[in-house]
PDB file of C-alpha atoms in Angstrom:
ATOM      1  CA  UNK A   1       0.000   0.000   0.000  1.00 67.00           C
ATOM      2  CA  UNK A   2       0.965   3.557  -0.486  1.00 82.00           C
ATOM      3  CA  UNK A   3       0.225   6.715  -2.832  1.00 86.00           C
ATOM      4  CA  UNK A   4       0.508   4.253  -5.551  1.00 85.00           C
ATOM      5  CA  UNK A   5      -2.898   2.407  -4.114  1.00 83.00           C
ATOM      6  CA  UNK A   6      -5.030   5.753  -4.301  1.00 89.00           C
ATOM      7  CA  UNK A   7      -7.790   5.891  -6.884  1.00 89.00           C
ATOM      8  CA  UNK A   8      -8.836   9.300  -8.686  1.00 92.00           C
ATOM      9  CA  UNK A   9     -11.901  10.063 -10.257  1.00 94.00           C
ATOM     10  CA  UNK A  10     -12.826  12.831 -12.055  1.00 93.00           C
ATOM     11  CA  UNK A  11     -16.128  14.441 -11.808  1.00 93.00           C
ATOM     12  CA  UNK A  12     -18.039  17.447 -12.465  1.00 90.00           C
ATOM     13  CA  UNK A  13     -17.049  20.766 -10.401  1.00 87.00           C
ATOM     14  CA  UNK A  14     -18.649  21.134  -7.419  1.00 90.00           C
ATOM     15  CA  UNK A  15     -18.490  22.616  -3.721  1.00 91.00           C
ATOM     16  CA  UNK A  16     -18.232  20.440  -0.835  1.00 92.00           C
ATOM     17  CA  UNK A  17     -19.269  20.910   2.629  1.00 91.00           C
ATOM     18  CA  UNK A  18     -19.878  18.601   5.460  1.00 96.00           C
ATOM     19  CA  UNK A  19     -19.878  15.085   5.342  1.00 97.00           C
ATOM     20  CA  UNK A  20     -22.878  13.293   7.463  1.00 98.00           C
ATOM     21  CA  UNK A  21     -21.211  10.038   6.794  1.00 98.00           C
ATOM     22  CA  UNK A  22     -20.082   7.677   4.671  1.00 98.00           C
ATOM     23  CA  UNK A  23     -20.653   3.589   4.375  1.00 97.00           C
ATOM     24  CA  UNK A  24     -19.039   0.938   2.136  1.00 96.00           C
ATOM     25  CA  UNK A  25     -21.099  -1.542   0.256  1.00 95.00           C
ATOM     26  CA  UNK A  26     -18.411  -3.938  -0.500  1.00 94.00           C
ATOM     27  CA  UNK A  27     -16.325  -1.879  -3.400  1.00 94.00           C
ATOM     28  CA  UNK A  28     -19.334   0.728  -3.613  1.00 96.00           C
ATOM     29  CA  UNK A  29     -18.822   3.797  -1.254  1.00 97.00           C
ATOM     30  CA  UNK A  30     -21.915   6.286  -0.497  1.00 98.00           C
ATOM     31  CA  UNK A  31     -20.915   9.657   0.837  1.00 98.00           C
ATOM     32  CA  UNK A  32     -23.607  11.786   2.193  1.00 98.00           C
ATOM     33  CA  UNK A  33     -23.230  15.313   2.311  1.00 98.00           C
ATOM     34  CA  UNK A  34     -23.773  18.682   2.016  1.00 97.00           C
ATOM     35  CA  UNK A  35     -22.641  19.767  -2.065  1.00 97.00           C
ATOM     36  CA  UNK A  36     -23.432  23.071  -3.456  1.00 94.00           C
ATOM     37  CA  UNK A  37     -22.657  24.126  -7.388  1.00 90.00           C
ATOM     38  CA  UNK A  38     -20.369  26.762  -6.867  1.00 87.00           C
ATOM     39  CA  UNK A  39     -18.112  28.128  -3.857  1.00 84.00           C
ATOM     40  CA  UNK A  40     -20.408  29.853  -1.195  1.00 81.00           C
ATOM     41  CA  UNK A  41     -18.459  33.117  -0.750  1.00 80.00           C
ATOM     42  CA  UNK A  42     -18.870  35.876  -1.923  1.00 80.00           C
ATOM     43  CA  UNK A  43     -16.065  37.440  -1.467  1.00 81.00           C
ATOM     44  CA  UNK A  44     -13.494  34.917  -3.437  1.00 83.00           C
ATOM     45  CA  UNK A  45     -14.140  35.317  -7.421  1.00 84.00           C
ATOM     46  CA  UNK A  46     -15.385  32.409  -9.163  1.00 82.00           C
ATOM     47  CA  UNK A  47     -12.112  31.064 -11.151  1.00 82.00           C
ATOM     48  CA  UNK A  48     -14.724  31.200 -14.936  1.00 83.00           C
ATOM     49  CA  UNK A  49     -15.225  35.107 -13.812  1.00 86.00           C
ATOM     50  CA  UNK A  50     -18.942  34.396 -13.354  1.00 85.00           C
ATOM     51  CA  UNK A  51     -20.602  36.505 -10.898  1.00 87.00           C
ATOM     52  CA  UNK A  52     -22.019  34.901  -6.884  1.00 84.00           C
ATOM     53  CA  UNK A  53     -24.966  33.276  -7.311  1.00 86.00           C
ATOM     54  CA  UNK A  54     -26.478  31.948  -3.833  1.00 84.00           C
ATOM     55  CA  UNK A  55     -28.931  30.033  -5.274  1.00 87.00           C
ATOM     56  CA  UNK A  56     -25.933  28.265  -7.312  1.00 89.00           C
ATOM     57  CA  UNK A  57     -24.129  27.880  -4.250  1.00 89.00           C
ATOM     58  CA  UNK A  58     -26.785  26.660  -1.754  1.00 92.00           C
ATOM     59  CA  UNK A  59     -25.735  22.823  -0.451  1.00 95.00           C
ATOM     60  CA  UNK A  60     -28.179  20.203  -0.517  1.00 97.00           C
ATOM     61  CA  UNK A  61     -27.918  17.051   1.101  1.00 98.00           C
ATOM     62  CA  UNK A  62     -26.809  14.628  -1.662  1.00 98.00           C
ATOM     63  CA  UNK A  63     -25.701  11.117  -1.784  1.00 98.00           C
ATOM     64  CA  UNK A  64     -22.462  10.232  -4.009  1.00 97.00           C
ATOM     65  CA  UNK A  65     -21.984   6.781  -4.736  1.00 98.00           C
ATOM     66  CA  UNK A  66     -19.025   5.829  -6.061  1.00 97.00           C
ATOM     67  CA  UNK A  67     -17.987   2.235  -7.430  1.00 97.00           C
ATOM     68  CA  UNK A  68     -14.345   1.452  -6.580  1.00 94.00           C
ATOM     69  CA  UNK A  69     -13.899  -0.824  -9.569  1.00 93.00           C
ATOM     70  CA  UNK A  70     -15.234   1.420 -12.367  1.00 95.00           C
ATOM     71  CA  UNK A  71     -12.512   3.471 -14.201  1.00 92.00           C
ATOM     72  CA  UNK A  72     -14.535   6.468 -14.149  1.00 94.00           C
ATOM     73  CA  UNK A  73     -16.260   5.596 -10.895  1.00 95.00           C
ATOM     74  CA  UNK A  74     -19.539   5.241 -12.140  1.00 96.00           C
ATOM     75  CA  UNK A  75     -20.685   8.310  -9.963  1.00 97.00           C
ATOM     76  CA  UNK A  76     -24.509   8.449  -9.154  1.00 97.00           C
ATOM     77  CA  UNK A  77     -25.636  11.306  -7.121  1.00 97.00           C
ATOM     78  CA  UNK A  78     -29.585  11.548  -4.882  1.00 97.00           C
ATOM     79  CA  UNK A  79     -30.422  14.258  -3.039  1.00 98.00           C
ATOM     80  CA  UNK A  80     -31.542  13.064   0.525  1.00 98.00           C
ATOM     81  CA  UNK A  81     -33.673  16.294   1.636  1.00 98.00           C
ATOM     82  CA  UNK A  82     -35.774  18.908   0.072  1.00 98.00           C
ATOM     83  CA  UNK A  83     -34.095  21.907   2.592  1.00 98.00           C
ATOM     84  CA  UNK A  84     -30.807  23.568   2.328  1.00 96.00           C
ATOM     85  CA  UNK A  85     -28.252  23.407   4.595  1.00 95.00           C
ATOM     86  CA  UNK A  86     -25.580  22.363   6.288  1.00 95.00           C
ATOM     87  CA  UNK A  87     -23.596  20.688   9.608  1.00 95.00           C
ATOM     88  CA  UNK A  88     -24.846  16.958   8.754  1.00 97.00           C
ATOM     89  CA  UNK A  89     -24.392  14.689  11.443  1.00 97.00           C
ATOM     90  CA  UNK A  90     -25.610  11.690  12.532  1.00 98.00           C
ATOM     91  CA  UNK A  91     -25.588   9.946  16.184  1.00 97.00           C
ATOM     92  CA  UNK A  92     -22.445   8.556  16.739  1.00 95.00           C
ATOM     93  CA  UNK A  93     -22.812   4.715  16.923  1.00 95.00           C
ATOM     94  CA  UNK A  94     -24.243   5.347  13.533  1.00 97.00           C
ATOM     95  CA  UNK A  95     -21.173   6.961  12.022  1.00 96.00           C
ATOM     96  CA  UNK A  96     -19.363   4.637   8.835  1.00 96.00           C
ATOM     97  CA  UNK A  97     -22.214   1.797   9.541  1.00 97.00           C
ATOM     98  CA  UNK A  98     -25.440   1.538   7.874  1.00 97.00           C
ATOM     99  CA  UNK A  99     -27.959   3.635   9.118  1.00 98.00           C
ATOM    100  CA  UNK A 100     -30.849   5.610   8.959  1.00 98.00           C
ATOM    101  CA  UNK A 101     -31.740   8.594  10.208  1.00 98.00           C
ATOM    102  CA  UNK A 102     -29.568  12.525   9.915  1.00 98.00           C
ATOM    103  CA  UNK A 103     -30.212  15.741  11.067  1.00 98.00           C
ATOM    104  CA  UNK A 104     -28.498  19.034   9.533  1.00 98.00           C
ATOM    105  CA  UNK A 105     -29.260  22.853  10.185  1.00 97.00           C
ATOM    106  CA  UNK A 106     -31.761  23.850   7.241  1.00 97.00           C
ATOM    107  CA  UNK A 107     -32.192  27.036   5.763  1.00 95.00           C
ATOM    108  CA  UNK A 108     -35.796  28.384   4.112  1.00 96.00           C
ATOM    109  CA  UNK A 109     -35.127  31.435   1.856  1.00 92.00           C
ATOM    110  CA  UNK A 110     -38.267  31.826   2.009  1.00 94.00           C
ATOM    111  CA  UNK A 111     -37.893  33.015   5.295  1.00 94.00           C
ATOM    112  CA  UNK A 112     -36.612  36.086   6.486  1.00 91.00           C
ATOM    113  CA  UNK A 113     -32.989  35.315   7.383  1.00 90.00           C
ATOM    114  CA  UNK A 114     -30.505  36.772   9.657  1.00 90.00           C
ATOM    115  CA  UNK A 115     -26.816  37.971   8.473  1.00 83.00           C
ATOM    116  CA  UNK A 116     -24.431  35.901  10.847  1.00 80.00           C
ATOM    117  CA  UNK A 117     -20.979  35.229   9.850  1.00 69.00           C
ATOM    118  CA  UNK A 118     -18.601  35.287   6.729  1.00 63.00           C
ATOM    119  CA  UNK A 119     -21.400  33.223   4.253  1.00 65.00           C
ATOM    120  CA  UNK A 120     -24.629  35.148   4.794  1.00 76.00           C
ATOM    121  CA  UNK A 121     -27.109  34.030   6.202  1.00 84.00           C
ATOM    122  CA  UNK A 122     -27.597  32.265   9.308  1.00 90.00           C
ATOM    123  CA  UNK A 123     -29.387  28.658   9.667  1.00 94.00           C
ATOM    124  CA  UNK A 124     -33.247  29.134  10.605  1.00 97.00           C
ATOM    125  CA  UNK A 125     -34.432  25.427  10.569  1.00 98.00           C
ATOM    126  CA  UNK A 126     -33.145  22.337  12.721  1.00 98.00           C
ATOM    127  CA  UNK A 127     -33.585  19.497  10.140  1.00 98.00           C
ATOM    128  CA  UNK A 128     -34.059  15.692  10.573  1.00 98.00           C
ATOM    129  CA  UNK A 129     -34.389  13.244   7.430  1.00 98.00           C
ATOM    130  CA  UNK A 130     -35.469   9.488   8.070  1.00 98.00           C
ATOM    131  CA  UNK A 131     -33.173   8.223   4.759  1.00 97.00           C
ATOM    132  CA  UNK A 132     -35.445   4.629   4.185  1.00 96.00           C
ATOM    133  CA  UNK A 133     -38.411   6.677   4.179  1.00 97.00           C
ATOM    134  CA  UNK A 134     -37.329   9.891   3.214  1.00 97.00           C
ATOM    135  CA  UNK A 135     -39.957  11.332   5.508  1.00 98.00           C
ATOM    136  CA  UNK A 136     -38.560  15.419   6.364  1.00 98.00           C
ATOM    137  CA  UNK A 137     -39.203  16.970   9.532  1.00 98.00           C
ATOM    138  CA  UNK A 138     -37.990  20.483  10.211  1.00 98.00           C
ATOM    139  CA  UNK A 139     -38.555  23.489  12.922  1.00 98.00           C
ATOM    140  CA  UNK A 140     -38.986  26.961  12.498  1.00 98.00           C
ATOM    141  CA  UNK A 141     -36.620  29.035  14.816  1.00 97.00           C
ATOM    142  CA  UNK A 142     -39.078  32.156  13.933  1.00 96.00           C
ATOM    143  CA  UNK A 143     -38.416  35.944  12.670  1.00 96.00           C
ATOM    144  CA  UNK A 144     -35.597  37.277  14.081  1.00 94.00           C
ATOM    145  CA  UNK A 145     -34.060  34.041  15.506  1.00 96.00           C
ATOM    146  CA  UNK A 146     -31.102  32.130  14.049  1.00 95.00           C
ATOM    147  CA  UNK A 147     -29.512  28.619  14.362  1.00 96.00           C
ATOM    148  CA  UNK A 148     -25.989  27.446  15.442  1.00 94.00           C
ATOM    149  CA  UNK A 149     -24.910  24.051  14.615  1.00 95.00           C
ATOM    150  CA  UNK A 150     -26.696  21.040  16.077  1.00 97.00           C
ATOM    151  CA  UNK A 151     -25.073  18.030  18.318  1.00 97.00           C
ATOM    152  CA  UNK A 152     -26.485  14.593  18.852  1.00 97.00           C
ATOM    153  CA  UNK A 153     -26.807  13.635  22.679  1.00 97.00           C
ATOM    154  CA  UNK A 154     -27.512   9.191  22.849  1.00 95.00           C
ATOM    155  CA  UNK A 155     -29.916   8.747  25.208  1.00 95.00           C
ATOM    156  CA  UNK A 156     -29.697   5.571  28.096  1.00 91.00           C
ATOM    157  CA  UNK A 157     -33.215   4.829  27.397  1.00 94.00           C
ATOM    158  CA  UNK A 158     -33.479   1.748  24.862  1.00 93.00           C
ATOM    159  CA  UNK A 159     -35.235   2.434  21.693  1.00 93.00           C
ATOM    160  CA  UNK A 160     -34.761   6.553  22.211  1.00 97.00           C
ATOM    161  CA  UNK A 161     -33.357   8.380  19.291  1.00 98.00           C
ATOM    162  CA  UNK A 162     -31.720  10.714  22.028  1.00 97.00           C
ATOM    163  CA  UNK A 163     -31.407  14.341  21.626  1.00 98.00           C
ATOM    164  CA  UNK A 164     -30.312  17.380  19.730  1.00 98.00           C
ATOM    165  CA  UNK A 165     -28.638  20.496  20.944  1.00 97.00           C
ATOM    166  CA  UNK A 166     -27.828  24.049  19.715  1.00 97.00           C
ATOM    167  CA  UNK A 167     -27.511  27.686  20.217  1.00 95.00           C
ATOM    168  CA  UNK A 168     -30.390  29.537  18.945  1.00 96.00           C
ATOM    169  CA  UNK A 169     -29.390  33.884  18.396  1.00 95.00           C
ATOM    170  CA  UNK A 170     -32.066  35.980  19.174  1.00 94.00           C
ATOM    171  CA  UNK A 171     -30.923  38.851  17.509  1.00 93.00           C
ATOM    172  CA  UNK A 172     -34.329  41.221  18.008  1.00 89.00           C
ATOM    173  CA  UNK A 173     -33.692  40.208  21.814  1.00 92.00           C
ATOM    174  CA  UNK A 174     -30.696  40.685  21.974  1.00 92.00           C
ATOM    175  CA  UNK A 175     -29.648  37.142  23.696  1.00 94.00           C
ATOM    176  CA  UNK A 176     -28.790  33.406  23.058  1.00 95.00           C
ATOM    177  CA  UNK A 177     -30.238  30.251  24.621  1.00 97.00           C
ATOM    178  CA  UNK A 178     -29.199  27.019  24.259  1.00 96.00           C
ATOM    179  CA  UNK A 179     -32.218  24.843  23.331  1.00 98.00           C
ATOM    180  CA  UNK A 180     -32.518  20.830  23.270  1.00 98.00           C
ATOM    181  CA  UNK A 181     -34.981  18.994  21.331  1.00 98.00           C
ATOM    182  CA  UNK A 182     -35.832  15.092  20.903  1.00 98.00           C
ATOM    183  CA  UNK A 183     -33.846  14.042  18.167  1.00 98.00           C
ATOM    184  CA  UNK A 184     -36.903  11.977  16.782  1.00 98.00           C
ATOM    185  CA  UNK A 185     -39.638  15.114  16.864  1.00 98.00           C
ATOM    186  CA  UNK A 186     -37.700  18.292  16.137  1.00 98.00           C
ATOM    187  CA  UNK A 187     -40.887  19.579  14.591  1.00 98.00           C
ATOM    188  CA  UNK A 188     -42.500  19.776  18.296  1.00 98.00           C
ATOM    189  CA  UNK A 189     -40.174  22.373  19.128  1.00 98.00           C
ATOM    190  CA  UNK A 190     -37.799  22.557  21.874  1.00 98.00           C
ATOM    191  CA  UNK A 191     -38.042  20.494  25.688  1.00 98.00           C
ATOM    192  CA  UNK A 192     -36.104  23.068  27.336  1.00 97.00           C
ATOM    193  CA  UNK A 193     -34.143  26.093  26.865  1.00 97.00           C
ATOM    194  CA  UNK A 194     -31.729  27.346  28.870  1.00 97.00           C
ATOM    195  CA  UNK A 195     -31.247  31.386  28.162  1.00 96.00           C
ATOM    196  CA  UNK A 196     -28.362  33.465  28.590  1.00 95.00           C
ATOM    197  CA  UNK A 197     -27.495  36.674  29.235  1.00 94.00           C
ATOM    198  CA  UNK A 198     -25.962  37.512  25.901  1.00 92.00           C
ATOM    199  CA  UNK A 199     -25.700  36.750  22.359  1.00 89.00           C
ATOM    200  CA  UNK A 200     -22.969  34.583  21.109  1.00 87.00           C
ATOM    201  CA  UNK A 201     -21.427  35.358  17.949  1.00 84.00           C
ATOM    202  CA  UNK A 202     -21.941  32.259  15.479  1.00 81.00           C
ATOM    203  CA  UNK A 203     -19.642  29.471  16.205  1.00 78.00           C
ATOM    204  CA  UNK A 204     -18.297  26.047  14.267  1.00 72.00           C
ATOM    205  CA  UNK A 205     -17.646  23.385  15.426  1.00 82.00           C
ATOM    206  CA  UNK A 206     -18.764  21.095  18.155  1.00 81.00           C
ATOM    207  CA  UNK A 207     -19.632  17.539  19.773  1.00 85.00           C
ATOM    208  CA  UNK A 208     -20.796  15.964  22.829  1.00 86.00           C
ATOM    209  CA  UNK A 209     -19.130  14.747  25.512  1.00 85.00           C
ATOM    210  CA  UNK A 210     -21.150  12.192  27.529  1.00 82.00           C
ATOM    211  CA  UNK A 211     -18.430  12.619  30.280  1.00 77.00           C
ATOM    212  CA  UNK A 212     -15.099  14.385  31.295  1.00 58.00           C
TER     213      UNK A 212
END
């Protein structure tokens, strides 16, 4: 083994983000995550000169599945969720295994959005996506509000999907909370929040420690 034992494939430009995860099927590899069209800022020129185009640049949740034996890699692409997004993640017993169920921080253009770091727009929907089903579930976080990124929290209750939590930025209010749904009804809104004093600026990345 060595550099010698690396495959390339070429494919068609595109922008990656976050991976959720990624599974082997024997010499078949699926990677889902978050791919946009073009680069997402703004501020660094497109190398074909052509001008920012958001909607270009948005990242959907797609699936890339790659066959390790074709030359070209007979790349097939599905997109997973009907939301953009991004900060994919899965719990973490479900990480490079088969598995079902992901959660990501969605934005609706639709909705009015708040201005939070370097790309734009802040995240104003907590996401979840049941993959054998493809059955979408998503939360508001309401006028005003924005979303950081989400962590999964395993539960010790059998058969629990466990939990989600974030920072939500209330930037009419002036304030953040830190909010914690069930990971299997993010729709229902949030079980508790816990509010503090001040508003965070956005922040990347993070994961949960069940214990120090």
């Amino acid at each position: 083994m060595g550099l010698s034992a690396i495959k390339w494939f070429r494919w068609k430009a595109a922008f990656a983000y976050h991976v959720m995860n990624t599974v082997s099927h024997g010499n078949r590899v699926e990677i889902d995550m978050m791919l946009g069209g073009r680069n997402p800022f703004p501020e660094i020129e497109a190398i074909d000169g052509a001008p920012y185009n958001p909607e270009e640049a948005a990242p959907f949740l797609i699936r890339l599945s790659i066959d390790l034996d074709a030359e070209d890699g007979n790349i097939q692409t599905k997109q997973l969720a009907p939301m953009p997004g991004e900060m994919p993640l899965t719990a973490a017993v479900d990480q490079m295994r088969p598995y079902r169920i992901g959660y990501y921080a969605g934005i609706d253009p639709s909705k009015p959005l708040e201005m939070t770091g370097p790309v734009g727009p802040g995240f104003n929907h907590l996401c979840r996506v049941d993959l054998a089903t493809g059955e979408f579930k998503a939360w508001y976080a309401g006028d005003g509000n924005s979303l950081q990124e989400p962590v999964h929290i395993a539960s010790k209750q059998e058969g629990h999907e466990g939990y989600l939590l974030l920072m939500i930025d209330r930037h009419s209010a002036g304030h953040s909370s830190a909010v914690i749904f069930e990971a299997a009804t993010p729709e229902r809104g949030p079980v508790c929040e816990i509010r503090l004093p001040y508003k965070l600026r956005q922040g990347i990345h993070g994961t949960w420690v069940p214990a120090a």
